[in-house]
Tab-separated table of C-alpha atoms in Angstrom:
chain	number	residue	atom	x	y	z
A	1	MET	CA	37.140	97.241	-71.877
A	2	VAL	CA	40.440	96.312	-73.526
A	3	GLU	CA	39.991	94.710	-76.943
A	4	ARG	CA	41.590	91.294	-77.051
A	5	VAL	CA	44.319	90.492	-79.550
A	6	ILE	CA	44.437	86.814	-80.491
A	7	ILE	CA	46.920	85.205	-82.878
A	8	HIS	CA	46.389	81.814	-84.477
A	9	VAL	CA	49.651	80.338	-85.764
A	10	ASP	CA	49.560	77.285	-88.011
A	11	MET	CA	52.729	75.669	-89.334
A	12	ASP	CA	52.726	75.097	-93.095
A	13	ALA	CA	52.665	71.409	-94.145
A	14	PHE	CA	54.487	70.709	-90.896
A	15	TYR	CA	55.570	67.060	-91.168
A	16	ALA	CA	56.550	67.438	-94.819
A	17	ALA	CA	58.314	70.738	-94.122
A	18	VAL	CA	60.414	69.121	-91.392
A	19	GLU	CA	61.397	66.330	-93.778
A	20	VAL	CA	62.446	68.856	-96.440
A	21	LYS	CA	64.402	70.814	-93.819
A	22	ASP	CA	66.282	67.644	-92.875
A	23	ARG	CA	66.816	66.654	-96.523
A	24	PRO	CA	67.523	69.775	-98.612
A	25	GLU	CA	67.660	67.716	-101.794
A	26	LEU	CA	63.849	67.527	-101.533
A	27	ILE	CA	63.381	71.292	-101.843
A	28	GLY	CA	60.899	72.071	-104.598
A	29	LEU	CA	59.758	68.448	-104.962
A	30	PRO	CA	56.294	67.052	-104.200
A	31	VAL	CA	56.721	65.287	-100.857
A	32	ILE	CA	54.122	63.141	-99.108
A	33	VAL	CA	54.432	61.949	-95.517
A	34	GLY	CA	52.183	59.055	-94.612
A	35	GLY	CA	51.676	55.379	-94.005
A	36	GLY	CA	52.219	52.392	-96.264
A	37	MET	CA	51.228	52.471	-99.914
A	38	GLU	CA	48.285	50.078	-99.675
A	39	ARG	CA	46.694	50.942	-96.330
A	40	GLY	CA	48.277	54.215	-95.213
A	41	VAL	CA	46.869	57.715	-95.374
A	42	VAL	CA	48.534	61.050	-96.052
A	43	SER	CA	49.603	62.832	-92.862
A	44	SER	CA	51.143	65.834	-94.607
A	45	ALA	CA	52.137	66.994	-98.073
A	46	THR	CA	54.173	69.864	-99.451
A	47	TYR	CA	52.380	72.488	-101.485
A	48	GLU	CA	54.093	71.118	-104.584
A	49	ALA	CA	52.150	67.890	-103.988
A	50	ARG	CA	48.936	69.694	-103.068
A	51	LYS	CA	48.857	71.283	-106.513
A	52	PHE	CA	47.989	67.816	-107.812
A	53	GLY	CA	45.063	67.479	-105.414
A	54	VAL	CA	46.889	65.617	-102.640
A	55	ARG	CA	45.295	66.265	-99.232
A	56	SER	CA	45.722	65.094	-95.646
A	57	ALA	CA	43.781	61.936	-94.691
A	58	MET	CA	43.702	60.842	-98.335
A	59	PRO	CA	44.826	57.237	-98.959
A	60	VAL	CA	48.493	57.256	-99.961
A	61	SER	CA	47.698	55.007	-102.912
A	62	ARG	CA	45.307	57.620	-104.306
A	63	ALA	CA	47.759	60.439	-103.601
A	64	VAL	CA	50.442	58.675	-105.625
A	65	ARG	CA	48.038	58.179	-108.506
A	66	LEU	CA	47.357	61.923	-108.469
A	67	CYS	CA	51.042	62.762	-108.146
A	68	PRO	CA	53.137	59.876	-109.554
A	69	LYS	CA	56.447	61.682	-109.072
A	70	ALA	CA	55.871	62.347	-105.387
A	71	VAL	CA	58.500	61.350	-102.837
A	72	VAL	CA	56.666	59.302	-100.191
A	73	LEU	CA	58.246	59.236	-96.728
A	74	PRO	CA	57.225	57.449	-93.519
A	75	VAL	CA	55.999	59.361	-90.485
A	76	ARG	CA	58.746	60.213	-87.948
A	77	MET	CA	56.656	61.412	-85.024
A	78	ALA	CA	59.558	61.777	-82.600
A	79	ARG	CA	61.265	64.180	-84.996
A	80	TYR	CA	58.115	66.262	-85.459
A	81	ALA	CA	57.562	66.378	-81.694
A	82	GLU	CA	61.107	67.689	-81.268
A	83	ALA	CA	60.485	70.422	-83.867
A	84	SER	CA	57.143	71.237	-82.252
A	85	ARG	CA	58.778	71.834	-78.875
A	86	LYS	CA	61.093	74.373	-80.483
A	87	VAL	CA	58.187	76.110	-82.215
A	88	PHE	CA	56.201	76.372	-78.996
A	89	SER	CA	59.289	77.640	-77.204
A	90	ILE	CA	59.307	80.558	-79.650
A	91	PHE	CA	55.615	81.204	-78.944
A	92	SER	CA	56.289	81.398	-75.214
A	93	ARG	CA	58.793	84.229	-75.691
A	94	PHE	CA	55.930	86.536	-76.644
A	95	THR	CA	53.194	85.477	-74.207
A	96	PRO	CA	52.565	82.876	-71.499
A	97	LEU	CA	49.009	82.492	-72.828
A	98	VAL	CA	49.521	79.761	-75.431
A	99	GLU	CA	46.843	77.179	-76.221
A	100	GLY	CA	48.175	74.323	-78.295
A	101	LEU	CA	45.546	72.825	-80.571
A	102	SER	CA	47.853	70.205	-82.014
A	103	ILE	CA	51.523	69.573	-82.598
A	104	ASP	CA	51.650	72.320	-85.240
A	105	GLU	CA	49.139	75.031	-84.343
A	106	ALA	CA	48.221	77.240	-81.410
A	107	PHE	CA	46.277	80.249	-80.219
A	108	LEU	CA	48.211	83.026	-78.497
A	109	ASP	CA	46.590	85.786	-76.449
A	110	VAL	CA	48.982	88.723	-76.860
A	111	THR	CA	46.673	91.383	-75.423
A	112	GLY	CA	49.088	92.050	-72.582
A	113	SER	CA	52.241	91.718	-74.689
A	114	ARG	CA	51.801	94.780	-76.874
A	115	THR	CA	53.728	97.135	-74.590
A	116	LEU	CA	56.825	94.980	-75.030
A	117	PHE	CA	56.487	93.761	-78.612
A	118	GLY	CA	54.157	96.106	-80.500
A	119	ASP	CA	50.702	95.481	-81.947
A	120	GLY	CA	49.273	92.142	-83.065
A	121	ARG	CA	50.661	92.450	-86.573
A	122	ALA	CA	54.169	93.159	-85.279
A	123	ILE	CA	54.057	90.241	-82.835
A	124	ALA	CA	52.770	87.779	-85.444
A	125	ALA	CA	55.430	88.944	-87.897
A	126	ALA	CA	58.142	88.526	-85.259
A	127	ILE	CA	56.964	85.009	-84.439
A	128	ARG	CA	56.915	83.979	-88.095
A	129	ALA	CA	60.388	85.458	-88.609
A	130	ALA	CA	61.796	83.620	-85.601
A	131	VAL	CA	60.337	80.315	-86.765
A	132	LYS	CA	61.810	80.805	-90.223
A	133	ASN	CA	65.238	82.097	-89.166
A	134	GLU	CA	65.827	79.694	-86.299
A	135	LEU	CA	64.095	76.533	-87.499
A	136	GLY	CA	64.003	76.912	-91.274
A	137	LEU	CA	60.232	76.386	-91.299
A	138	THR	CA	57.339	78.594	-92.338
A	139	ALA	CA	54.154	79.428	-90.484
A	140	SER	CA	50.951	81.231	-91.384
A	141	ALA	CA	49.200	83.478	-88.890
A	142	GLY	CA	45.913	85.251	-88.375
A	143	VAL	CA	45.397	88.152	-85.985
A	144	ALA	CA	41.925	89.133	-84.760
A	145	PRO	CA	39.900	90.096	-81.668
A	146	CYS	CA	38.750	86.482	-81.078
A	147	LYS	CA	39.777	82.886	-81.658
A	148	LEU	CA	37.198	82.170	-84.351
A	149	VAL	CA	38.237	85.012	-86.628
A	150	ALA	CA	41.967	84.541	-85.940
A	151	LYS	CA	41.794	80.921	-87.087
A	152	MET	CA	39.806	81.810	-90.200
A	153	ALA	CA	42.351	84.521	-90.972
A	154	SER	CA	45.284	82.126	-90.691
A	155	GLU	CA	43.545	79.675	-93.029
A	156	LEU	CA	43.285	82.414	-95.636
A	157	ALA	CA	46.936	83.360	-95.033
A	158	LYS	CA	48.277	79.972	-96.104
A	159	PRO	CA	50.891	79.279	-97.147
A	160	ASP	CA	53.519	81.415	-95.410
A	161	GLY	CA	51.310	84.469	-94.966
A	162	LEU	CA	49.803	86.837	-92.420
A	163	VAL	CA	46.243	88.178	-92.340
A	164	VAL	CA	45.208	90.799	-89.772
A	165	VAL	CA	41.547	91.543	-89.061
A	166	GLN	CA	40.975	94.696	-87.023
A	167	PRO	CA	37.881	94.871	-84.767
A	168	GLU	CA	36.109	97.244	-87.133
A	169	GLU	CA	36.846	94.912	-90.067
A	170	VAL	CA	35.339	91.712	-88.627
A	171	ASP	CA	31.907	92.114	-90.263
A	172	SER	CA	33.250	92.859	-93.724
A	173	PHE	CA	35.873	90.108	-93.412
A	174	LEU	CA	33.319	87.427	-92.553
A	175	ALA	CA	30.399	88.424	-94.783
A	176	PRO	CA	31.577	87.042	-98.184
A	177	LEU	CA	33.090	83.826	-96.824
A	178	PRO	CA	31.279	80.507	-97.354
A	179	VAL	CA	29.435	79.346	-94.268
A	180	THR	CA	31.541	76.162	-94.265
A	181	ARG	CA	34.440	78.271	-92.968
A	182	LEU	CA	32.728	78.461	-89.573
A	183	TRP	CA	33.556	75.936	-86.868
A	184	GLY	CA	31.147	73.042	-86.723
A	185	VAL	CA	29.613	73.452	-90.175
A	186	GLY	CA	30.196	70.007	-91.601
A	187	PRO	CA	28.300	68.254	-94.416
A	188	ALA	CA	25.152	67.660	-92.330
A	189	ALA	CA	24.928	71.243	-91.057
A	190	GLN	CA	25.769	72.573	-94.504
A	191	GLN	CA	22.897	70.625	-96.009
A	192	LYS	CA	20.438	72.009	-93.469
A	193	LEU	CA	21.711	75.564	-93.969
A	194	SER	CA	21.522	75.155	-97.729
A	195	GLY	CA	17.865	74.287	-97.286
A	196	LEU	CA	17.471	77.678	-95.607
A	197	GLY	CA	19.128	79.402	-98.537
A	198	VAL	CA	22.371	79.965	-96.653
A	199	LYS	CA	25.619	79.841	-98.615
A	200	THR	CA	27.693	82.679	-97.167
A	201	ILE	CA	28.117	84.074	-93.683
A	202	ALA	CA	26.238	87.160	-94.854
A	203	ASP	CA	23.298	84.865	-95.710
A	204	LEU	CA	23.527	83.278	-92.282
A	205	ARG	CA	23.137	86.628	-90.538
A	206	LYS	CA	19.708	87.026	-92.103
A	207	ILE	CA	18.390	83.878	-90.401
A	208	SER	CA	16.905	84.310	-86.929
A	209	GLU	CA	18.393	82.476	-83.986
A	210	ASP	CA	15.092	80.663	-83.401
A	211	VAL	CA	15.152	79.245	-86.928
A	212	LEU	CA	18.776	78.181	-86.524
A	213	GLN	CA	18.003	76.490	-83.214
A	214	SER	CA	15.099	74.664	-84.805
A	215	ALA	CA	17.334	73.430	-87.626
A	216	LEU	CA	20.576	72.766	-85.709
A	217	GLY	CA	19.639	72.516	-82.035
A	218	LYS	CA	21.839	74.226	-79.450
A	219	TYR	CA	24.576	74.756	-82.021
A	220	GLY	CA	22.245	77.136	-83.835
A	221	SER	CA	22.708	79.728	-81.086
A	222	SER	CA	26.491	79.482	-81.275
A	223	LEU	CA	26.363	79.736	-85.044
A	224	ALA	CA	24.331	82.946	-84.837
A	225	LEU	CA	27.071	84.473	-82.682
A	226	PHE	CA	29.881	83.168	-84.886
A	227	ALA	CA	28.245	84.724	-87.940
A	228	ARG	CA	28.718	88.092	-86.243
A	229	GLY	CA	32.291	87.410	-85.190
A	230	ILE	CA	31.330	86.973	-81.527
A	231	ASP	CA	33.492	84.376	-79.798
A	232	PRO	CA	34.205	85.048	-76.097
A	233	ARG	CA	36.139	81.831	-75.519
A	234	PRO	CA	39.435	82.494	-73.743
A	235	VAL	CA	42.813	81.129	-74.725
A	236	VAL	CA	43.280	78.114	-72.458
A	237	VAL	CA	46.920	77.794	-71.455
A	238	SER	CA	47.146	74.015	-71.500
A	239	HIS	CA	45.152	70.919	-72.315
A	240	GLU	CA	45.622	68.033	-69.915
A	241	VAL	CA	46.753	64.833	-71.599
A	242	LYS	CA	43.774	62.479	-71.454
A	243	SER	CA	45.340	59.304	-72.812
A	244	VAL	CA	48.528	57.788	-74.167
A	245	GLY	CA	48.580	55.028	-76.721
A	246	ARG	CA	49.660	53.581	-80.021
A	247	GLU	CA	47.771	52.050	-82.931
A	248	GLU	CA	48.912	50.528	-86.185
A	249	THR	CA	47.242	49.701	-89.503
A	250	TYR	CA	48.637	46.588	-91.151
A	251	LEU	CA	49.486	46.089	-94.808
A	252	ASN	CA	47.971	42.612	-94.741
A	253	ASP	CA	44.963	41.689	-92.625
A	254	ILE	CA	45.836	39.640	-89.544
A	255	THR	CA	43.901	36.378	-89.382
A	256	ASP	CA	46.079	34.477	-86.911
A	257	PHE	CA	45.336	34.905	-83.192
A	258	ALA	CA	48.940	34.321	-82.120
A	259	LYS	CA	50.235	36.935	-84.537
A	260	ALA	CA	47.644	39.456	-83.334
A	261	ARG	CA	48.709	38.711	-79.770
A	262	ARG	CA	52.341	39.516	-80.639
A	263	LYS	CA	51.279	42.750	-82.333
A	264	ILE	CA	49.376	43.752	-79.219
A	265	LEU	CA	52.384	42.905	-77.056
A	266	SER	CA	54.473	45.263	-79.197
A	267	LEU	CA	51.843	48.016	-78.890
A	268	ALA	CA	51.723	47.550	-75.116
A	269	GLN	CA	55.502	47.940	-74.961
A	270	LYS	CA	55.401	51.141	-77.023
A	271	THR	CA	52.521	52.584	-75.010
A	272	SER	CA	54.343	51.838	-71.786
A	273	ARG	CA	57.417	53.632	-73.023
A	274	ARG	CA	55.402	56.691	-74.029
A	275	LEU	CA	53.872	56.809	-70.563
A	276	ARG	CA	57.302	56.781	-68.927
A	277	ARG	CA	58.539	59.540	-71.235
A	278	LYS	CA	55.676	61.716	-70.011
A	279	ASN	CA	56.075	60.596	-66.372
A	280	LEU	CA	52.518	59.316	-66.412
A	281	ARG	CA	50.604	56.210	-65.394
A	282	GLY	CA	47.011	55.266	-66.119
A	283	GLU	CA	44.214	53.198	-64.623
A	284	THR	CA	42.215	52.271	-67.737
A	285	VAL	CA	43.612	50.074	-70.516
A	286	THR	CA	41.753	50.054	-73.837
A	287	LEU	CA	42.124	47.683	-76.779
A	288	LYS	CA	40.887	48.865	-80.180
A	289	VAL	CA	40.263	46.410	-83.014
A	290	LYS	CA	39.252	47.371	-86.562
A	291	TYR	CA	38.198	44.524	-88.835
A	292	ASP	CA	38.660	44.228	-92.591
A	293	ASP	CA	35.183	45.684	-93.261
A	294	PHE	CA	36.171	48.826	-91.282
A	295	SER	CA	33.823	47.992	-88.402
A	296	GLN	CA	35.550	48.295	-85.055
A	297	VAL	CA	35.200	47.437	-81.380
A	298	VAL	CA	36.744	49.075	-78.325
A	299	ARG	CA	37.124	47.132	-75.079
A	300	SER	CA	38.428	48.549	-71.772
A	301	VAL	CA	39.329	47.463	-68.259
A	302	THR	CA	40.078	49.645	-65.230
A	303	LEU	CA	42.756	48.731	-62.677
A	304	ASP	CA	42.860	49.452	-58.946
A	305	ARG	CA	45.866	51.754	-59.298
A	306	PRO	CA	47.644	53.551	-62.159
A	307	THR	CA	50.375	51.699	-64.043
A	308	ASP	CA	52.995	52.170	-66.738
A	309	ASP	CA	54.102	48.521	-66.466
A	310	PRO	CA	54.218	46.958	-69.980
A	311	ALA	CA	53.566	43.484	-68.599
A	312	GLU	CA	50.468	44.643	-66.777
A	313	ILE	CA	49.175	46.622	-69.751
A	314	PHE	CA	49.634	43.567	-71.960
A	315	ALA	CA	47.937	41.285	-69.409
A	316	CYS	CA	44.904	43.572	-69.539
A	317	CYS	CA	44.925	43.435	-73.326
A	318	GLU	CA	45.060	39.651	-73.278
A	319	ARG	CA	41.865	39.587	-71.225
A	320	LEU	CA	40.262	42.106	-73.547
A	321	MET	CA	41.163	40.051	-76.638
A	322	GLU	CA	38.691	37.432	-75.421
A	323	LYS	CA	35.908	40.011	-75.857
A	324	THR	CA	36.721	40.521	-79.545
A	325	GLN	CA	36.659	38.396	-82.700
A	326	ILE	CA	40.424	38.384	-83.133
A	327	GLY	CA	41.351	35.107	-84.792
A	328	GLN	CA	37.824	34.727	-86.161
A	329	ARG	CA	37.693	37.791	-88.433
A	330	PRO	CA	40.498	39.485	-90.405
A	331	VAL	CA	41.948	42.481	-88.545
A	332	ARG	CA	43.361	45.573	-90.290
A	333	LEU	CA	44.126	47.766	-87.244
A	334	LEU	CA	45.026	47.281	-83.595
A	335	GLY	CA	45.469	49.908	-80.899
A	336	VAL	CA	46.384	50.029	-77.212
A	337	THR	CA	45.597	53.084	-75.093
A	338	VAL	CA	45.991	53.924	-71.404
A	339	SER	CA	43.774	56.624	-69.898
A	340	GLN	CA	42.647	58.046	-66.529
A	341	LEU	CA	46.194	59.285	-66.141
A	342	ALA	CA	48.133	60.337	-63.062
A	343	GLY	CA	51.656	61.570	-62.427
A	344	GLU	CA	54.773	60.159	-60.812
A	345	GLN	CA	53.443	60.511	-57.275
A	346	ASN	CA	51.567	57.197	-57.605
A	347	LEU	CA	53.053	53.942	-56.333
A	348	PHE	CA	54.664	51.781	-58.966
A	349	GLN	CA	52.473	48.838	-59.893
A	350	THR	CA	53.402	45.223	-59.323
A	351	GLY	CA	53.399	42.649	-62.090
A	352	LEU	CA	56.779	41.820	-63.569
A	353	PHE	CA	58.468	40.925	-60.256
A	354	PRO	CA	57.067	39.141	-57.180
A	355	ASP	CA	54.957	41.283	-54.869
A	356	LYS	CA	57.760	41.518	-52.319
A	357	ALA	CA	60.124	43.033	-54.894
A	358	ASP	CA	61.347	46.577	-54.408
A	359	PRO	CA	59.182	48.817	-56.669
A	360	ASP	CA	62.237	50.950	-57.399
A	361	GLN	CA	63.926	47.870	-58.848
A	362	ARG	CA	61.314	47.614	-61.592
A	363	LYS	CA	61.478	51.347	-62.193
A	364	ARG	CA	65.224	51.107	-62.704
A	365	LEU	CA	64.770	48.118	-65.020
A	366	TYR	CA	62.321	49.902	-67.313
A	367	ARG	CA	64.367	53.102	-67.334
A	368	ALA	CA	67.445	51.062	-68.282
A	369	VAL	CA	65.492	49.376	-71.082
A	370	ASP	CA	64.395	52.810	-72.344
A	371	LEU	CA	67.980	54.065	-72.364
A	372	ILE	CA	69.152	51.036	-74.349
A	373	ARG	CA	66.392	51.532	-76.923
A	374	ASP	CA	67.120	55.246	-77.154
A	375	GLN	CA	70.734	54.524	-77.988
A	376	TYR	CA	70.484	51.361	-80.073
A	377	GLY	CA	66.917	51.315	-81.415
A	378	GLU	CA	63.658	49.572	-80.550
A	379	ALA	CA	64.915	46.133	-81.591
A	380	ALA	CA	67.919	46.223	-79.241
A	381	ILE	CA	65.966	44.796	-76.330
A	382	ARG	CA	62.467	43.412	-76.358
A	383	PRO	CA	60.346	40.472	-75.201
A	384	ALA	CA	61.413	37.105	-76.589
A	385	ALA	CA	57.921	36.617	-78.001
A	386	LEU	CA	58.580	39.430	-80.467
A	387	LEU	CA	61.543	37.619	-81.996
A	388	GLU	CA	58.996	35.492	-83.861
A	389	GLU	CA	57.631	38.714	-85.331
A	390	GLU	CA	61.075	39.548	-86.683
A	391	LYS	CA	61.288	36.157	-88.409
A	392	GLU	CA	57.925	36.703	-90.092
A	393	GLU	CA	58.970	40.103	-91.415
């Protein structure tokens, strides 16, 4: 049986690195990419900022207290998506078996690519060099016989490094590592394992599968295999997009129903545009509301046919608003999502024009609106109701 060769590539501080690439004057400075100062969280940070204890998902306000001289920049998702496409294009030169885990990391099965490009180390090195030379970004990589070990290797390679684990080295590589390095070992599992005297992966190997199952349920069996570097999961070439949406956290809680309605209208417009960019439509519209005490509700409605019509998405959200406490309780976050997706082959939904209108007419209208926004910005053309939003801001 041919031993698999799996590479896990993870871009280093991706969002922040893209910002530094676009603005060379930021080289060497602590840079934080995230939301607003009061409510936002850190999406990415350069290693200069991480030295101060700044981490992803940390409130931006806390990050700035830790690193007062940090340069804080807003998230530019469209720019990062553009850079991601170029990164993944480089991956595809070396193998068609690429499984994207997120915008900035992927598994590559290069078992069948070695005749053309050399062994796993050579391929990983070539990928990292291409990313650096062509895009001005750095990536860390791990090479191993399975996905589990490859990902753990890339984590240890950060930043801008390469760690290769040969098949005969898997046991010795894993043994001294803390058990928290394994997939699925969060705080709850860690506490249970600690009660069994388990701190390292070597400790974990001493525990029988029956005991692990008793403590952790079905996951105990998987954990017993992971502790021995056994992970037969294949590299899955693509993940189907399950939903498209947009959510926003607001600097000041929203207490006014009419203002919340306008915010939701804006989110419906943005979600609709994202659907059209991906040539998708969806049947289920979901409204997410998070209140000031961090409790949240999610309400959904399913249509008869898929849609990408902003008016129809918003009409669904209006009905869903009635099933929430918007206007009665302060709201800190709103989100609109469309799921149960289908492609362009579906008939275009009615809603903005009379039923007898030519569906292609509405398609052309929305495409024209998208083109105008692409060229002149989001505010160039929008519903009249959102003009009130501009006055408030």
